[in-house]
PDB file of C-alpha atoms in Angstrom:
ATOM      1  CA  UNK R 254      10.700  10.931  13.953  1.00  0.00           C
ATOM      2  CA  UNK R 255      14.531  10.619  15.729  1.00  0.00           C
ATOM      3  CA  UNK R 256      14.809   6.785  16.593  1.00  0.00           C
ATOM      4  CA  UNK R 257      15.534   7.728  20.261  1.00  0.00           C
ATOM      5  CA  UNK R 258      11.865   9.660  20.862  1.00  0.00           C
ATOM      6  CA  UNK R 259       9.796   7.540  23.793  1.00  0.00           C
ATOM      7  CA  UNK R 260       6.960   7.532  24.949  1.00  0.00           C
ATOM      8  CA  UNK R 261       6.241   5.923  27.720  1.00  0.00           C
ATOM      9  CA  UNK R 262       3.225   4.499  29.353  1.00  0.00           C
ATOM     10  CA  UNK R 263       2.753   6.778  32.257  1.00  0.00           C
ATOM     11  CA  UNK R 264       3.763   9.502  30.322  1.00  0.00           C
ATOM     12  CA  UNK R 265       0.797  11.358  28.917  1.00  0.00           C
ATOM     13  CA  UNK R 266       2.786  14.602  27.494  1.00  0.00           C
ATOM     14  CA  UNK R 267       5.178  12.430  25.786  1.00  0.00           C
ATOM     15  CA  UNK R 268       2.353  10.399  24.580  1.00  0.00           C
ATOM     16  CA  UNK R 269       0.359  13.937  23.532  1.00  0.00           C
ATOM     17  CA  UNK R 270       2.899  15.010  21.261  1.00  0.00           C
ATOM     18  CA  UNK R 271       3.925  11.922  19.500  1.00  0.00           C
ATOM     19  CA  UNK R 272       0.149  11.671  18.797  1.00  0.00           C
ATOM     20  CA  UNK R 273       0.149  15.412  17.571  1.00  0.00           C
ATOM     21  CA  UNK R 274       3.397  14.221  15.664  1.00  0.00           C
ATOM     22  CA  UNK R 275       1.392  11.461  13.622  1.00  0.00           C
ATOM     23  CA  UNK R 276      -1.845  13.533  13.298  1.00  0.00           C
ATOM     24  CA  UNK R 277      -0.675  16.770  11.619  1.00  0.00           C
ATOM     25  CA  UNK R 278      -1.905  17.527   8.182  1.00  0.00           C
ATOM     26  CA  UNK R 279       0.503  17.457   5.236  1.00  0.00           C
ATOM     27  CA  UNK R 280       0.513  21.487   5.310  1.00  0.00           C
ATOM     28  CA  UNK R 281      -0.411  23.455   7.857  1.00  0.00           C
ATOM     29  CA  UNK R 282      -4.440  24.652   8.362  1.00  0.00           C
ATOM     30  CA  UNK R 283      -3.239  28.536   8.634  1.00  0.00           C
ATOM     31  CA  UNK R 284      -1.713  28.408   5.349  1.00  0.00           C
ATOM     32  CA  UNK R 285      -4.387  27.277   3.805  1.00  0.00           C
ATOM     33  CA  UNK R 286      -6.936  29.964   2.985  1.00  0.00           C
ATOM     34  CA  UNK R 287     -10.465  29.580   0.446  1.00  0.00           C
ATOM     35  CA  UNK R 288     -10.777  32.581  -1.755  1.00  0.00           C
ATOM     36  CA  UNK R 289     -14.114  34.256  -2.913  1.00  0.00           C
ATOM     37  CA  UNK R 290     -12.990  33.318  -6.421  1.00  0.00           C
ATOM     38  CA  UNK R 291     -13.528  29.765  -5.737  1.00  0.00           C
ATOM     39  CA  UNK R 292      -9.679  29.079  -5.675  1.00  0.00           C
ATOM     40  CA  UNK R 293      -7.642  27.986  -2.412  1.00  0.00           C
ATOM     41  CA  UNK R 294      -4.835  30.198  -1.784  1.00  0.00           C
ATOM     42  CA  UNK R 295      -2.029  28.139  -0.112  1.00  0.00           C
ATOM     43  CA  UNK R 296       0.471  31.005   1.617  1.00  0.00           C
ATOM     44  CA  UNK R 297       4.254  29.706   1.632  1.00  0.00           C
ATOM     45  CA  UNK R 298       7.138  29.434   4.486  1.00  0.00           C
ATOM     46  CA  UNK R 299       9.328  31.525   2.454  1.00  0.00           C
ATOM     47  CA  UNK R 300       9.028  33.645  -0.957  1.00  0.00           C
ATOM     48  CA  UNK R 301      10.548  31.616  -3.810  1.00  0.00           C
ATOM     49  CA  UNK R 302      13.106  33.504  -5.503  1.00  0.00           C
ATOM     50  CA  UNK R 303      10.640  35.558  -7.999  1.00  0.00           C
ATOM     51  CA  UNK R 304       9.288  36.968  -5.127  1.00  0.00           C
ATOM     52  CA  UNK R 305       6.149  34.539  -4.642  1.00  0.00           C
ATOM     53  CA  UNK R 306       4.365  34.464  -1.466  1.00  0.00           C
ATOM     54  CA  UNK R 307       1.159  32.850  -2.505  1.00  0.00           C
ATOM     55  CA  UNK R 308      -0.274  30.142  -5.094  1.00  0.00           C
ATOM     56  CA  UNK R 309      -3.523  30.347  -5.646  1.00  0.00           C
ATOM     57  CA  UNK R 310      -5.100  26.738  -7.306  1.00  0.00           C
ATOM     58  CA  UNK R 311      -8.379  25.048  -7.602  1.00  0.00           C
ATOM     59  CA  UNK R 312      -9.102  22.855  -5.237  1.00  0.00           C
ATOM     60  CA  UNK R 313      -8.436  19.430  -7.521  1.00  0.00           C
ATOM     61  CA  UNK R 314      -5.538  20.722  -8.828  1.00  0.00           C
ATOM     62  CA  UNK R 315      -4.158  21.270  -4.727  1.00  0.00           C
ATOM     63  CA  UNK R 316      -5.642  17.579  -4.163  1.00  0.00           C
ATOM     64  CA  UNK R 317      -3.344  16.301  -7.146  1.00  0.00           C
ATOM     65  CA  UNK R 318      -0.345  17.910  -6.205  1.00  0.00           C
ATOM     66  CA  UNK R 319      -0.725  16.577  -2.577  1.00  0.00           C
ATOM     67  CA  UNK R 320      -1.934  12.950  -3.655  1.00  0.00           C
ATOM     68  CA  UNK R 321       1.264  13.218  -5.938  1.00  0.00           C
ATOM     69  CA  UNK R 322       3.366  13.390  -2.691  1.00  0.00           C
ATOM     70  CA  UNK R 323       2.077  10.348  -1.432  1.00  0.00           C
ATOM     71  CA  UNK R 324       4.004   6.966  -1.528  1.00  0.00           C
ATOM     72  CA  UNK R 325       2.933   4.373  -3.218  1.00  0.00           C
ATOM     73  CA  UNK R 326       2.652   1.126  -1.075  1.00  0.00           C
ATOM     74  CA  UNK R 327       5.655  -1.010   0.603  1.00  0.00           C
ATOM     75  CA  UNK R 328       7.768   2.077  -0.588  1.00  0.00           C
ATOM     76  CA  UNK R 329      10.626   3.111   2.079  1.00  0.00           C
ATOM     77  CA  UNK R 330      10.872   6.831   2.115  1.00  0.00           C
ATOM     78  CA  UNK R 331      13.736   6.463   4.415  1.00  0.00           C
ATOM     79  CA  UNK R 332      17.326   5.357   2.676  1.00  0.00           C
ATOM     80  CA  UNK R 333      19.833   4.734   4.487  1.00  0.00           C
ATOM     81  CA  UNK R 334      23.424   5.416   3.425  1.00  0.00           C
ATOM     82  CA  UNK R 335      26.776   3.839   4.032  1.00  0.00           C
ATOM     83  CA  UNK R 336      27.258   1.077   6.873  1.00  0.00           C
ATOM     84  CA  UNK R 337      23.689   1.407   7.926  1.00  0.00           C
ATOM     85  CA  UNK R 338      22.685   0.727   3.899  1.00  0.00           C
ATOM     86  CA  UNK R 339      21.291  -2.681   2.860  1.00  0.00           C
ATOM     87  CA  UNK R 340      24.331  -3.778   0.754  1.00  0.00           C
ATOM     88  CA  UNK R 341      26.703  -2.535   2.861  1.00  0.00           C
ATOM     89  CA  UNK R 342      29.837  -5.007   3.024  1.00  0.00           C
ATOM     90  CA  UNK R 343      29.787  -3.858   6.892  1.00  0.00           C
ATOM     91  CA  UNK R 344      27.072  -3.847   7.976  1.00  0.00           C
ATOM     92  CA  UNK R 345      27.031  -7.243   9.843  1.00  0.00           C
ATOM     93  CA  UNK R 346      29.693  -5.884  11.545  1.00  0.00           C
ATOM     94  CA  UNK R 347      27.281  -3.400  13.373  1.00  0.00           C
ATOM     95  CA  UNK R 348      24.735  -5.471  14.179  1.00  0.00           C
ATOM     96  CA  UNK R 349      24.186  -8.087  17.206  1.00  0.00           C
ATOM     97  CA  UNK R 350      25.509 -11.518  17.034  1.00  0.00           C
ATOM     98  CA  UNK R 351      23.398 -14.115  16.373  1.00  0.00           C
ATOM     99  CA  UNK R 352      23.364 -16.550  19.557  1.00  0.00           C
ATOM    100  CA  UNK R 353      25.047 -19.712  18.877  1.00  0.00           C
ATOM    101  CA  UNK R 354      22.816 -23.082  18.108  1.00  0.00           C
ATOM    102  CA  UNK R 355      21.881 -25.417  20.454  1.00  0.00           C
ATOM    103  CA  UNK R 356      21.864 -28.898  19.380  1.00  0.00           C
ATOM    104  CA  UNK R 357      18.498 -29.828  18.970  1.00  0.00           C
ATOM    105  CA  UNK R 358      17.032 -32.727  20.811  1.00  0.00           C
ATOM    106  CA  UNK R 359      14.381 -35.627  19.125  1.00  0.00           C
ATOM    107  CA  UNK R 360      11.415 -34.120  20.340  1.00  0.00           C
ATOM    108  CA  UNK R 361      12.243 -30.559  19.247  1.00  0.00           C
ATOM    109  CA  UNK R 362      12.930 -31.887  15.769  1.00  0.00           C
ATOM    110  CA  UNK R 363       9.200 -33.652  15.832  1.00  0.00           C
ATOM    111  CA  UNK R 364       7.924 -30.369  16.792  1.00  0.00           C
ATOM    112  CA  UNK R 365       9.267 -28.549  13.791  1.00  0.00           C
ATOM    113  CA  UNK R 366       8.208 -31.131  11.015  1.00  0.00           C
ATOM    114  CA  UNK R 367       4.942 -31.375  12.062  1.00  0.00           C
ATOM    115  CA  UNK R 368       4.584 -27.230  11.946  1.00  0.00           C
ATOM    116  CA  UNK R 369       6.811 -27.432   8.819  1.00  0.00           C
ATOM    117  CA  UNK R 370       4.616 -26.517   5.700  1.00  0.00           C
ATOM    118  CA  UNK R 371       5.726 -25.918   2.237  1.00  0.00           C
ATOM    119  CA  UNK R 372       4.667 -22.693   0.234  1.00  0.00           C
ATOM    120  CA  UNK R 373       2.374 -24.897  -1.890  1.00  0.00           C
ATOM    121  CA  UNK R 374      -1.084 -24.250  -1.181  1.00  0.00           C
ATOM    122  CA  UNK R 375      -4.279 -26.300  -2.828  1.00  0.00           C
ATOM    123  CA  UNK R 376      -6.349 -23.980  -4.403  1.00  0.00           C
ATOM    124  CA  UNK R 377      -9.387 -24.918  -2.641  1.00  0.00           C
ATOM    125  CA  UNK R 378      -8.023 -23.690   0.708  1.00  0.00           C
ATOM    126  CA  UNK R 379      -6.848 -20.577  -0.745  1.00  0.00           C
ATOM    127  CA  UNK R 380     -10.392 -19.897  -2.521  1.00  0.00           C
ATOM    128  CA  UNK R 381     -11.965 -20.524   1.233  1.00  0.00           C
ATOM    129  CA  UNK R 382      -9.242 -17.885   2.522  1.00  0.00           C
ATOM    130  CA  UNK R 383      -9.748 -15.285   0.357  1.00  0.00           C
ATOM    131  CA  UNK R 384     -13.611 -15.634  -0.539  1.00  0.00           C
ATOM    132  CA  UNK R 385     -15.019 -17.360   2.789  1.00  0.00           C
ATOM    133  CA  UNK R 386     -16.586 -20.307   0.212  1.00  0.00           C
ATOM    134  CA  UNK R 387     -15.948 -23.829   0.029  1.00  0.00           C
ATOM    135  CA  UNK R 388     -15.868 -24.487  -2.669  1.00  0.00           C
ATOM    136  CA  UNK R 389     -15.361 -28.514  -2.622  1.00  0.00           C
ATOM    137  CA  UNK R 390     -18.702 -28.747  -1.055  1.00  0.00           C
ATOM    138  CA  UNK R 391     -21.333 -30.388  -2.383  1.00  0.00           C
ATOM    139  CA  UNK R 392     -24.273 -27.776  -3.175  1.00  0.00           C
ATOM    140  CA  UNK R 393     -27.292 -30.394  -3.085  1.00  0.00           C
ATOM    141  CA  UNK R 394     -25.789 -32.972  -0.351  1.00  0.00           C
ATOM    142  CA  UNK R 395     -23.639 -30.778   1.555  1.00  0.00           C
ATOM    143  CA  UNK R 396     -20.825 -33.845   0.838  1.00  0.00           C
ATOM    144  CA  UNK R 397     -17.101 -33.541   0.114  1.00  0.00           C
ATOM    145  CA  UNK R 398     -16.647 -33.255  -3.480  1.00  0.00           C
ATOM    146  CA  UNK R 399     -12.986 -34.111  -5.248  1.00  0.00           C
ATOM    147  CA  UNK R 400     -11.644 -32.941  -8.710  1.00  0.00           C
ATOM    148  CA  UNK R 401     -11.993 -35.400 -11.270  1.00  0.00           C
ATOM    149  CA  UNK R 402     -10.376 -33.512 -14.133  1.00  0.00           C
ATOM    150  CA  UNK R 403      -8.972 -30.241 -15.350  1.00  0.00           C
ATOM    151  CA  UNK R 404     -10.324 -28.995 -19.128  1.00  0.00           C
ATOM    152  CA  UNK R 405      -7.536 -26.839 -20.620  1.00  0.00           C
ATOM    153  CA  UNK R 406      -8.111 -27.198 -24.464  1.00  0.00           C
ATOM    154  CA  UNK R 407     -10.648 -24.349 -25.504  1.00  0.00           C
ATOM    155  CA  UNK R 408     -12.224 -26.540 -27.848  1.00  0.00           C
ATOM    156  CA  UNK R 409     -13.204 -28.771 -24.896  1.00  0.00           C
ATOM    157  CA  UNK R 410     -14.160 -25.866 -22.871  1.00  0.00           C
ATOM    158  CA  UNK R 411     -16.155 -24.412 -25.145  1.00  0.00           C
ATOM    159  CA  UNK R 412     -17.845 -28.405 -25.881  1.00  0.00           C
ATOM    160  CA  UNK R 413     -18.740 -28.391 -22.105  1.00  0.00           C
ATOM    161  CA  UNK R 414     -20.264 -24.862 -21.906  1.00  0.00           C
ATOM    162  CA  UNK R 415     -22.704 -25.159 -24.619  1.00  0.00           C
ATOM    163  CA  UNK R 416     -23.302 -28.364 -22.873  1.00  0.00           C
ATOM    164  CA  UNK R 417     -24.456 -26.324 -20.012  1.00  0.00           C
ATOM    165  CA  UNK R 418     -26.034 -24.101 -21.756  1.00  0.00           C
ATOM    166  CA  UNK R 419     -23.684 -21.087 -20.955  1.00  0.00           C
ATOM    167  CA  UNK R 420     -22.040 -18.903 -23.837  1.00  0.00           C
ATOM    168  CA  UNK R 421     -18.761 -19.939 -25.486  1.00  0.00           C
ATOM    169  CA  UNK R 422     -18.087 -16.966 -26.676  1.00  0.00           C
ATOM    170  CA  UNK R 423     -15.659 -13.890 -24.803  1.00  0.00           C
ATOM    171  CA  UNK R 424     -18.212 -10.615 -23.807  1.00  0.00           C
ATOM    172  CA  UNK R 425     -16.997  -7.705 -25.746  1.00  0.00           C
ATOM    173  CA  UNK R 426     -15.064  -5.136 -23.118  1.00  0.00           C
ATOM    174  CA  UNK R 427     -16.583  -1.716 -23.438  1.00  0.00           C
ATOM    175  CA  UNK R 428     -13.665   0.996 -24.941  1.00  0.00           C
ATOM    176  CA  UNK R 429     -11.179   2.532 -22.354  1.00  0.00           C
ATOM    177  CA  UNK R 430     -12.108   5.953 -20.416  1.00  0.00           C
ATOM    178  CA  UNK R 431      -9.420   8.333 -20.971  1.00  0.00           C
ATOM    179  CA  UNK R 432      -8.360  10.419 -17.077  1.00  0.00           C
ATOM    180  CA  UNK R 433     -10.904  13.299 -16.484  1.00  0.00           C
ATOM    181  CA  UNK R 434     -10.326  16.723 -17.661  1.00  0.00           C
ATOM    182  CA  UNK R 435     -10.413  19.768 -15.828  1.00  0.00           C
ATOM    183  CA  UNK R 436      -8.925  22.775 -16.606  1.00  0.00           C
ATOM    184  CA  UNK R 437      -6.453  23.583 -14.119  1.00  0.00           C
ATOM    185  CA  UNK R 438      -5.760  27.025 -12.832  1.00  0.00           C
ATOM    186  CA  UNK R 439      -2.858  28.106 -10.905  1.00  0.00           C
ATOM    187  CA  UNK R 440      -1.490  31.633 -10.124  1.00  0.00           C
ATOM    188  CA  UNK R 441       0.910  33.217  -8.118  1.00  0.00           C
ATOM    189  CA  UNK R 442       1.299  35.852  -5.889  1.00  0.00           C
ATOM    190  CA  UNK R 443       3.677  37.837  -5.164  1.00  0.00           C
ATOM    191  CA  UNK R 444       4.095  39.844  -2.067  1.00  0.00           C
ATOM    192  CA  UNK R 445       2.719  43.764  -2.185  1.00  0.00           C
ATOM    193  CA  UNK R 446       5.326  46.103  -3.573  1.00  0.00           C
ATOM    194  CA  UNK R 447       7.094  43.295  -5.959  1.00  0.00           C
ATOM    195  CA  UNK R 448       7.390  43.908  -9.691  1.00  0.00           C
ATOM    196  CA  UNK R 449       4.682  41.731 -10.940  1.00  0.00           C
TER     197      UNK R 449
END
């Protein structure tokens, strides 16, 4: 989408199409036809040079080519080329300038060290983050428990968890699965009256 589109508020046509913009299917629902054979036929903007009009796939084969066309995560698809380019020597030229610093009072410097935190996080916290369990909580009292010691040696692991009663030993991991096979069928067609 052009960086100048808007859509306002009050605007509900402008707001209609950019919504029809977003929404629309990666190819188009008339060009996409299911075949008595069991195959999809997908019809094509133009004829390739052969003289194709028509490719006619299974349907997995149509989902892998369109999951193929997919981005994978945090991937730009936009790149942007000379001053407007990330390592562009002149680029900062372009941009806004940044506002000049005020000098910052006592209280504003109090104000930032107290909401200053370092990257480090304890491992408890991020356990109770990411699981919703506290796990420095006491199952039988429902006290505050603290770590008295970290066991890193195996043969000391292993000496507590026969201690316990659990196994010492690594489960065996069941053999890899290799990707599912299918036999893929694709044909073209080309429009009536071509050489085939």
């Amino acid at each position: 989408m052009h960086a100048a589109t808007r859509a306002g508020a009050h605007h509900a046509a402008a707001r209609e199409a950019l919504l029809r913009y977003v929404l629309r299917p990666p190819i188009a629902k008339e060009r996409v036809e299911p075949q008595q054979d069991g195959l999809v036929r997908l019809s094509l903007k133009r004829a390739f040079a052969d003289g194709t009009v028509a490719v006619d796939m299974d349907p997995l084969s149509l989902l892998c080519r369109l999951a193929a066309s997919v981005p994978p995560p945090r991937f730009y698809t936009v790149k942007y080329a000379g001053v407007l380019a990330s390592a562009s020597p002149w680029r900062k030229r372009i941009g806004p300038r940044p506002a000049k610093p005020q000098e910052p009072t006592r209280a504003d410097e109090d104000a930032a060290s107290k909401r200053k935190r370092g990257g480090y996080r304890p491992w408890a916290e991020l356990l109770h983050r990411t699981f919703a369990i506290d796990v420095l909580e006491c199952p039988t009292c429902k006290g505050r428990m603290k770590r008295v010691a970290m066991v890193t040696e195996p043969r000391n692991i292993a000496r507590f968890l026969s201690a316990l009663g659990e196994p010492t030993d690594v489960p065996a991991r069941s053999p890899n699965r290799g990707p599912p096979y299918w036999k893929s069928t694709v044909l073209r067609r080309k429009a009536p009256g071509d050489a085939a």
